[in-house]
PDB file of C-alpha atoms in Angstrom:
ATOM      1  CA  LEU A1362      -2.678  -0.989  11.848  1.00  0.00           C
ATOM      2  CA  ALA A1363       0.232  -1.206  14.247  1.00  0.00           C
ATOM      3  CA  ALA A1364       2.380   0.713  11.762  1.00  0.00           C
ATOM      4  CA  MET A1365      -0.324   3.375  11.429  1.00  0.00           C
ATOM      5  CA  GLU A1366      -0.519   3.666  15.221  1.00  0.00           C
ATOM      6  CA  ARG A1367       3.289   4.074  15.425  1.00  0.00           C
ATOM      7  CA  LEU A1368       3.173   6.760  12.737  1.00  0.00           C
ATOM      8  CA  SER A1369       0.386   8.556  14.624  1.00  0.00           C
ATOM      9  CA  ALA A1370       2.541   8.529  17.774  1.00  0.00           C
ATOM     10  CA  ILE A1371       5.551   9.883  15.856  1.00  0.00           C
ATOM     11  CA  ALA A1372       3.424  12.543  14.124  1.00  0.00           C
ATOM     12  CA  GLY A1373       1.759  13.611  17.351  1.00  0.00           C
ATOM     13  CA  GLU A1374      -1.619  13.438  15.621  1.00  0.00           C
ATOM     14  CA  PRO A1375      -3.875  10.746  14.184  1.00  0.00           C
ATOM     15  CA  VAL A1376      -2.976   9.639  10.654  1.00  0.00           C
ATOM     16  CA  PHE A1377      -5.955   7.282  10.331  1.00  0.00           C
ATOM     17  CA  LEU A1378      -9.341   6.651  11.920  1.00  0.00           C
ATOM     18  CA  ARG A1379     -10.369   3.193  13.102  1.00  0.00           C
ATOM     19  CA  ARG A1380     -13.975   3.150  11.884  1.00  0.00           C
ATOM     20  CA  GLY A1381     -14.112  -0.278  10.279  1.00  0.00           C
ATOM     21  CA  LEU A1382     -14.530  -1.482   6.719  1.00  0.00           C
ATOM     22  CA  LEU A1383     -17.456  -3.013   4.877  1.00  0.00           C
ATOM     23  CA  TRP A1384     -16.410  -4.816   1.675  1.00  0.00           C
ATOM     24  CA  ARG A1385     -19.288  -5.836  -0.615  1.00  0.00           C
ATOM     25  CA  ASP A1386     -18.450  -8.013  -3.594  1.00  0.00           C
ATOM     26  CA  GLU A1387     -19.178 -11.253  -5.437  1.00  0.00           C
ATOM     27  CA  ALA A1388     -18.859 -14.441  -3.369  1.00  0.00           C
ATOM     28  CA  ALA A1389     -15.568 -15.646  -4.905  1.00  0.00           C
ATOM     29  CA  ALA A1390     -13.856 -12.303  -4.228  1.00  0.00           C
ATOM     30  CA  LEU A1391     -15.173 -12.243  -0.666  1.00  0.00           C
ATOM     31  CA  ASP A1392     -13.856 -15.787  -0.158  1.00  0.00           C
ATOM     32  CA  ALA A1393     -10.354 -14.631  -1.131  1.00  0.00           C
ATOM     33  CA  PHE A1394     -10.587 -11.543   1.099  1.00  0.00           C
ATOM     34  CA  GLU A1395     -11.839 -13.721   3.968  1.00  0.00           C
ATOM     35  CA  LEU A1396      -8.816 -16.022   3.574  1.00  0.00           C
ATOM     36  CA  ALA A1397      -6.456 -13.022   3.557  1.00  0.00           C
ATOM     37  CA  LEU A1398      -7.996 -11.578   6.730  1.00  0.00           C
ATOM     38  CA  ALA A1399      -7.899 -14.972   8.459  1.00  0.00           C
ATOM     39  CA  ALA A1400      -4.244 -15.458   7.462  1.00  0.00           C
ATOM     40  CA  GLN A1401      -3.417 -12.115   9.120  1.00  0.00           C
ATOM     41  CA  GLN A1402      -5.539 -13.009  12.172  1.00  0.00           C
ATOM     42  CA  VAL A1403      -7.845 -10.041  11.624  1.00  0.00           C
ATOM     43  CA  ASP A1404     -11.301 -10.433  13.142  1.00  0.00           C
ATOM     44  CA  PHE A1405     -14.135 -10.166  10.629  1.00  0.00           C
ATOM     45  CA  GLU A1406     -17.765 -11.080  10.093  1.00  0.00           C
ATOM     46  CA  ARG A1407     -19.430 -12.219   6.874  1.00  0.00           C
ATOM     47  CA  LEU A1408     -22.751 -10.447   6.451  1.00  0.00           C
ATOM     48  CA  PRO A1409     -25.570 -11.684   4.241  1.00  0.00           C
ATOM     49  CA  SER A1410     -26.845  -9.103   1.785  1.00  0.00           C
ATOM     50  CA  ALA A1411     -29.902  -8.323   3.906  1.00  0.00           C
ATOM     51  CA  ARG A1412     -27.676  -7.167   6.806  1.00  0.00           C
ATOM     52  CA  VAL A1413     -25.290  -4.753   5.034  1.00  0.00           C
ATOM     53  CA  GLY A1414     -27.302  -1.777   6.287  1.00  0.00           C
ATOM     54  CA  GLU A1415     -26.506  -2.769   9.880  1.00  0.00           C
ATOM     55  CA  ARG A1416     -22.878  -1.761   9.351  1.00  0.00           C
ATOM     56  CA  PHE A1417     -23.387   1.009   6.785  1.00  0.00           C
ATOM     57  CA  PRO A1418     -26.710   2.756   7.412  1.00  0.00           C
ATOM     58  CA  GLY A1419     -28.612   3.457   4.207  1.00  0.00           C
ATOM     59  CA  LEU A1420     -26.757   0.896   2.084  1.00  0.00           C
ATOM     60  CA  VAL A1421     -29.398  -1.042   0.166  1.00  0.00           C
ATOM     61  CA  PRO A1422     -29.066  -4.832  -0.163  1.00  0.00           C
ATOM     62  CA  ASP A1423     -28.418  -5.891  -3.767  1.00  0.00           C
ATOM     63  CA  GLY A1424     -27.989  -9.651  -3.392  1.00  0.00           C
ATOM     64  CA  ARG A1425     -24.248  -9.546  -2.647  1.00  0.00           C
ATOM     65  CA  ASP A1426     -22.860 -10.393   0.769  1.00  0.00           C
ATOM     66  CA  ALA A1427     -20.178  -8.344   2.499  1.00  0.00           C
ATOM     67  CA  LEU A1428     -17.316  -8.711   4.934  1.00  0.00           C
ATOM     68  CA  TRP A1429     -17.060  -6.450   7.953  1.00  0.00           C
ATOM     69  CA  THR A1430     -13.950  -5.798  10.016  1.00  0.00           C
ATOM     70  CA  ALA A1431     -13.534  -3.225  12.738  1.00  0.00           C
ATOM     71  CA  GLU A1432      -9.765  -3.314  12.121  1.00  0.00           C
ATOM     72  CA  ALA A1433      -9.720  -0.715   9.347  1.00  0.00           C
ATOM     73  CA  GLY A1434     -10.663   2.833   8.539  1.00  0.00           C
ATOM     74  CA  PRO A1435      -9.817   5.866   6.465  1.00  0.00           C
ATOM     75  CA  VAL A1436      -6.265   7.175   6.211  1.00  0.00           C
ATOM     76  CA  LEU A1437      -5.966  10.897   6.821  1.00  0.00           C
ATOM     77  CA  ALA A1438      -3.838  11.457   3.734  1.00  0.00           C
ATOM     78  CA  GLU A1439      -2.457  14.917   4.504  1.00  0.00           C
ATOM     79  CA  ALA A1440      -1.422  13.995   8.049  1.00  0.00           C
ATOM     80  CA  SER A1441      -0.033  10.601   7.027  1.00  0.00           C
ATOM     81  CA  LEU A1442       1.965  11.825   4.035  1.00  0.00           C
ATOM     82  CA  GLY A1443       3.261  14.806   5.990  1.00  0.00           C
ATOM     83  CA  ALA A1444       4.470  12.599   8.851  1.00  0.00           C
ATOM     84  CA  GLN A1445       6.113  10.159   6.460  1.00  0.00           C
ATOM     85  CA  ARG A1446       7.802  12.957   4.527  1.00  0.00           C
ATOM     86  CA  ARG A1447       9.177  14.514   7.740  1.00  0.00           C
ATOM     87  CA  ARG A1448      10.577  11.138   8.853  1.00  0.00           C
ATOM     88  CA  PHE A1449      12.107  10.590   5.403  1.00  0.00           C
ATOM     89  CA  GLU A1450      13.775  14.018   5.362  1.00  0.00           C
ATOM     90  CA  ARG A1451      15.045  13.691   8.964  1.00  0.00           C
ATOM     91  CA  ALA A1452      16.695  10.421   7.895  1.00  0.00           C
ATOM     92  CA  GLY A1453      18.540  12.263   5.108  1.00  0.00           C
ATOM     93  CA  GLY A1454      16.149  11.518   2.262  1.00  0.00           C
ATOM     94  CA  GLU A1455      15.367  14.008  -0.469  1.00  0.00           C
ATOM     95  CA  LEU A1456      11.988  14.126  -2.177  1.00  0.00           C
ATOM     96  CA  VAL A1457      12.301  15.103  -5.839  1.00  0.00           C
ATOM     97  CA  LEU A1458       9.134  15.639  -7.850  1.00  0.00           C
ATOM     98  CA  ALA A1459      10.039  15.453 -11.526  1.00  0.00           C
ATOM     99  CA  HIS A1460       9.292  13.692 -14.783  1.00  0.00           C
ATOM    100  CA  VAL A1461      11.504  10.589 -15.019  1.00  0.00           C
ATOM    101  CA  VAL A1462      12.622   9.590 -18.499  1.00  0.00           C
ATOM    102  CA  GLY A1463      15.070   6.834 -17.616  1.00  0.00           C
ATOM    103  CA  LEU A1464      16.771   4.806 -14.930  1.00  0.00           C
ATOM    104  CA  ASP A1465      20.294   3.352 -15.212  1.00  0.00           C
ATOM    105  CA  GLU A1466      22.588   1.411 -12.934  1.00  0.00           C
ATOM    106  CA  THR A1467      25.845   3.222 -12.117  1.00  0.00           C
ATOM    107  CA  PRO A1468      29.240   1.471 -12.187  1.00  0.00           C
ATOM    108  CA  GLY A1469      29.310   1.412  -8.373  1.00  0.00           C
ATOM    109  CA  GLY A1470      25.981  -0.396  -8.151  1.00  0.00           C
ATOM    110  CA  GLY A1471      23.876   2.664  -7.429  1.00  0.00           C
ATOM    111  CA  GLN A1472      21.153   4.175  -9.565  1.00  0.00           C
ATOM    112  CA  ARG A1473      21.027   7.144 -11.931  1.00  0.00           C
ATOM    113  CA  VAL A1474      17.655   8.712 -12.642  1.00  0.00           C
ATOM    114  CA  ARG A1475      17.405  10.766 -15.822  1.00  0.00           C
ATOM    115  CA  LEU A1476      14.873  13.584 -15.667  1.00  0.00           C
ATOM    116  CA  ALA A1477      13.015  15.334 -18.482  1.00  0.00           C
ATOM    117  CA  ASP A1478      14.671  18.659 -17.630  1.00  0.00           C
ATOM    118  CA  GLY A1479      18.106  17.143 -18.401  1.00  0.00           C
ATOM    119  CA  ARG A1480      19.201  16.616 -14.819  1.00  0.00           C
ATOM    120  CA  ALA A1481      20.529  13.265 -13.653  1.00  0.00           C
ATOM    121  CA  LEU A1482      20.371  12.246 -10.005  1.00  0.00           C
ATOM    122  CA  GLU A1483      22.448   9.452  -8.487  1.00  0.00           C
ATOM    123  CA  ALA A1484      21.813   7.534  -5.285  1.00  0.00           C
ATOM    124  CA  GLU A1485      22.399   4.166  -3.657  1.00  0.00           C
ATOM    125  CA  LEU A1486      18.663   3.581  -3.552  1.00  0.00           C
ATOM    126  CA  VAL A1487      15.924   5.161  -5.635  1.00  0.00           C
ATOM    127  CA  VAL A1488      12.169   4.858  -5.265  1.00  0.00           C
ATOM    128  CA  VAL A1489      10.332   5.754  -8.450  1.00  0.00           C
ATOM    129  CA  ALA A1490       6.549   6.152  -8.322  1.00  0.00           C
ATOM    130  CA  PRO A1491       5.705   6.721 -11.993  1.00  0.00           C
ATOM    131  CA  GLY A1492       1.910   6.615 -11.798  1.00  0.00           C
ATOM    132  CA  PRO A1493       0.453   6.605 -15.332  1.00  0.00           C
ATOM    133  CA  GLY A1494       3.990   6.543 -16.752  1.00  0.00           C
ATOM    134  CA  ALA A1495       4.636   3.096 -15.299  1.00  0.00           C
ATOM    135  CA  PRO A1496       4.219   0.971 -18.470  1.00  0.00           C
ATOM    136  CA  ALA A1497       6.869   2.879 -20.462  1.00  0.00           C
ATOM    137  CA  LEU A1498       9.302   3.008 -17.549  1.00  0.00           C
ATOM    138  CA  VAL A1499       8.842  -0.667 -16.678  1.00  0.00           C
ATOM    139  CA  ALA A1500       9.397  -1.621 -20.329  1.00  0.00           C
ATOM    140  CA  GLU A1501      12.615   0.436 -20.432  1.00  0.00           C
ATOM    141  CA  LEU A1502      13.848  -1.438 -17.364  1.00  0.00           C
ATOM    142  CA  GLY A1503      13.333  -4.705 -19.241  1.00  0.00           C
ATOM    143  CA  LEU A1504      10.700  -5.936 -16.813  1.00  0.00           C
ATOM    144  CA  ASP A1505       7.672  -7.874 -17.928  1.00  0.00           C
ATOM    145  CA  VAL A1506       5.004  -6.750 -15.482  1.00  0.00           C
ATOM    146  CA  PRO A1507       1.365  -6.994 -16.531  1.00  0.00           C
ATOM    147  CA  LEU A1508       0.018  -3.579 -15.584  1.00  0.00           C
ATOM    148  CA  ARG A1509      -3.720  -3.113 -15.812  1.00  0.00           C
ATOM    149  CA  PRO A1510      -5.049   0.378 -15.113  1.00  0.00           C
ATOM    150  CA  HIS A1511      -7.960   0.348 -12.716  1.00  0.00           C
ATOM    151  CA  LEU A1512     -10.243   3.308 -12.171  1.00  0.00           C
ATOM    152  CA  GLU A1513     -11.446   3.819  -8.618  1.00  0.00           C
ATOM    153  CA  GLN A1514     -13.413   6.607  -7.100  1.00  0.00           C
ATOM    154  CA  VAL A1515     -13.072   7.623  -3.488  1.00  0.00           C
ATOM    155  CA  VAL A1516     -16.246   9.086  -2.079  1.00  0.00           C
ATOM    156  CA  HIS A1517     -16.886  10.477   1.391  1.00  0.00           C
ATOM    157  CA  VAL A1518     -20.429   9.683   2.418  1.00  0.00           C
ATOM    158  CA  VAL A1519     -21.855  11.860   5.143  1.00  0.00           C
ATOM    159  CA  ASP A1520     -25.222  12.496   6.707  1.00  0.00           C
ATOM    160  CA  PRO A1521     -25.592  16.315   6.592  1.00  0.00           C
ATOM    161  CA  ALA A1522     -27.674  16.177   9.775  1.00  0.00           C
ATOM    162  CA  VAL A1523     -24.794  14.498  11.662  1.00  0.00           C
ATOM    163  CA  PRO A1524     -21.526  16.464  11.329  1.00  0.00           C
ATOM    164  CA  ALA A1525     -19.292  13.654  12.686  1.00  0.00           C
ATOM    165  CA  ASP A1526     -21.130  10.541  11.554  1.00  0.00           C
ATOM    166  CA  GLY A1527     -18.287   8.048  12.050  1.00  0.00           C
ATOM    167  CA  LEU A1528     -19.278   5.914   9.046  1.00  0.00           C
ATOM    168  CA  PRO A1529     -16.867   3.087   8.190  1.00  0.00           C
ATOM    169  CA  ASP A1530     -14.977   2.723   4.936  1.00  0.00           C
ATOM    170  CA  LEU A1531     -16.963   1.099   2.166  1.00  0.00           C
ATOM    171  CA  ILE A1532     -15.626  -0.909  -0.744  1.00  0.00           C
ATOM    172  CA  ASP A1533     -18.516  -1.712  -3.057  1.00  0.00           C
ATOM    173  CA  ILE A1534     -17.084  -3.514  -6.083  1.00  0.00           C
ATOM    174  CA  ALA A1535     -18.788  -3.124  -9.433  1.00  0.00           C
ATOM    175  CA  ALA A1536     -20.137  -6.320 -10.945  1.00  0.00           C
ATOM    176  CA  GLY A1537     -21.262  -6.999 -14.498  1.00  0.00           C
ATOM    177  CA  ASP A1538     -23.072  -3.940 -15.814  1.00  0.00           C
ATOM    178  CA  ARG A1539     -23.686  -2.624 -12.299  1.00  0.00           C
ATOM    179  CA  PRO A1540     -21.413   0.345 -11.404  1.00  0.00           C
TER     180      PRO A1540
END
């Protein structure tokens, strides 16, 4: 959160909202999340299933417990990405949106990115974010990385009667045949 607060200060506008996070899941997954939060010294509370509605009004208990932390909240994607892009460009970076077909090391130790339109770009450092094209690109690089696609859906829940409801983030993990 400190990094998000610094980015908000640099951007001159909020890039995230500190509204908290309720994470509902199976016990073993919550145990791992609890350990991760404790390791980072983030305050949290474990809520029994019957109390989930206290932190997320209207959420119905389903037998699974949840973890609550006030040290989280939604990222304002447009503001955050815009601020990061401006910082990147001011530092001399160039954002190139293109279809990558290959990545090679240059004789000087830099990188050459081959694009589908025939262009090749060279730089000392390259960040490639291939999205769904990751498996083919990773294989071409000779890396053995087990990539498992995971479908997630981001939903904004709002009470129409309350324009600025301030609800926290909710992560409600599917279990078994339950979506």
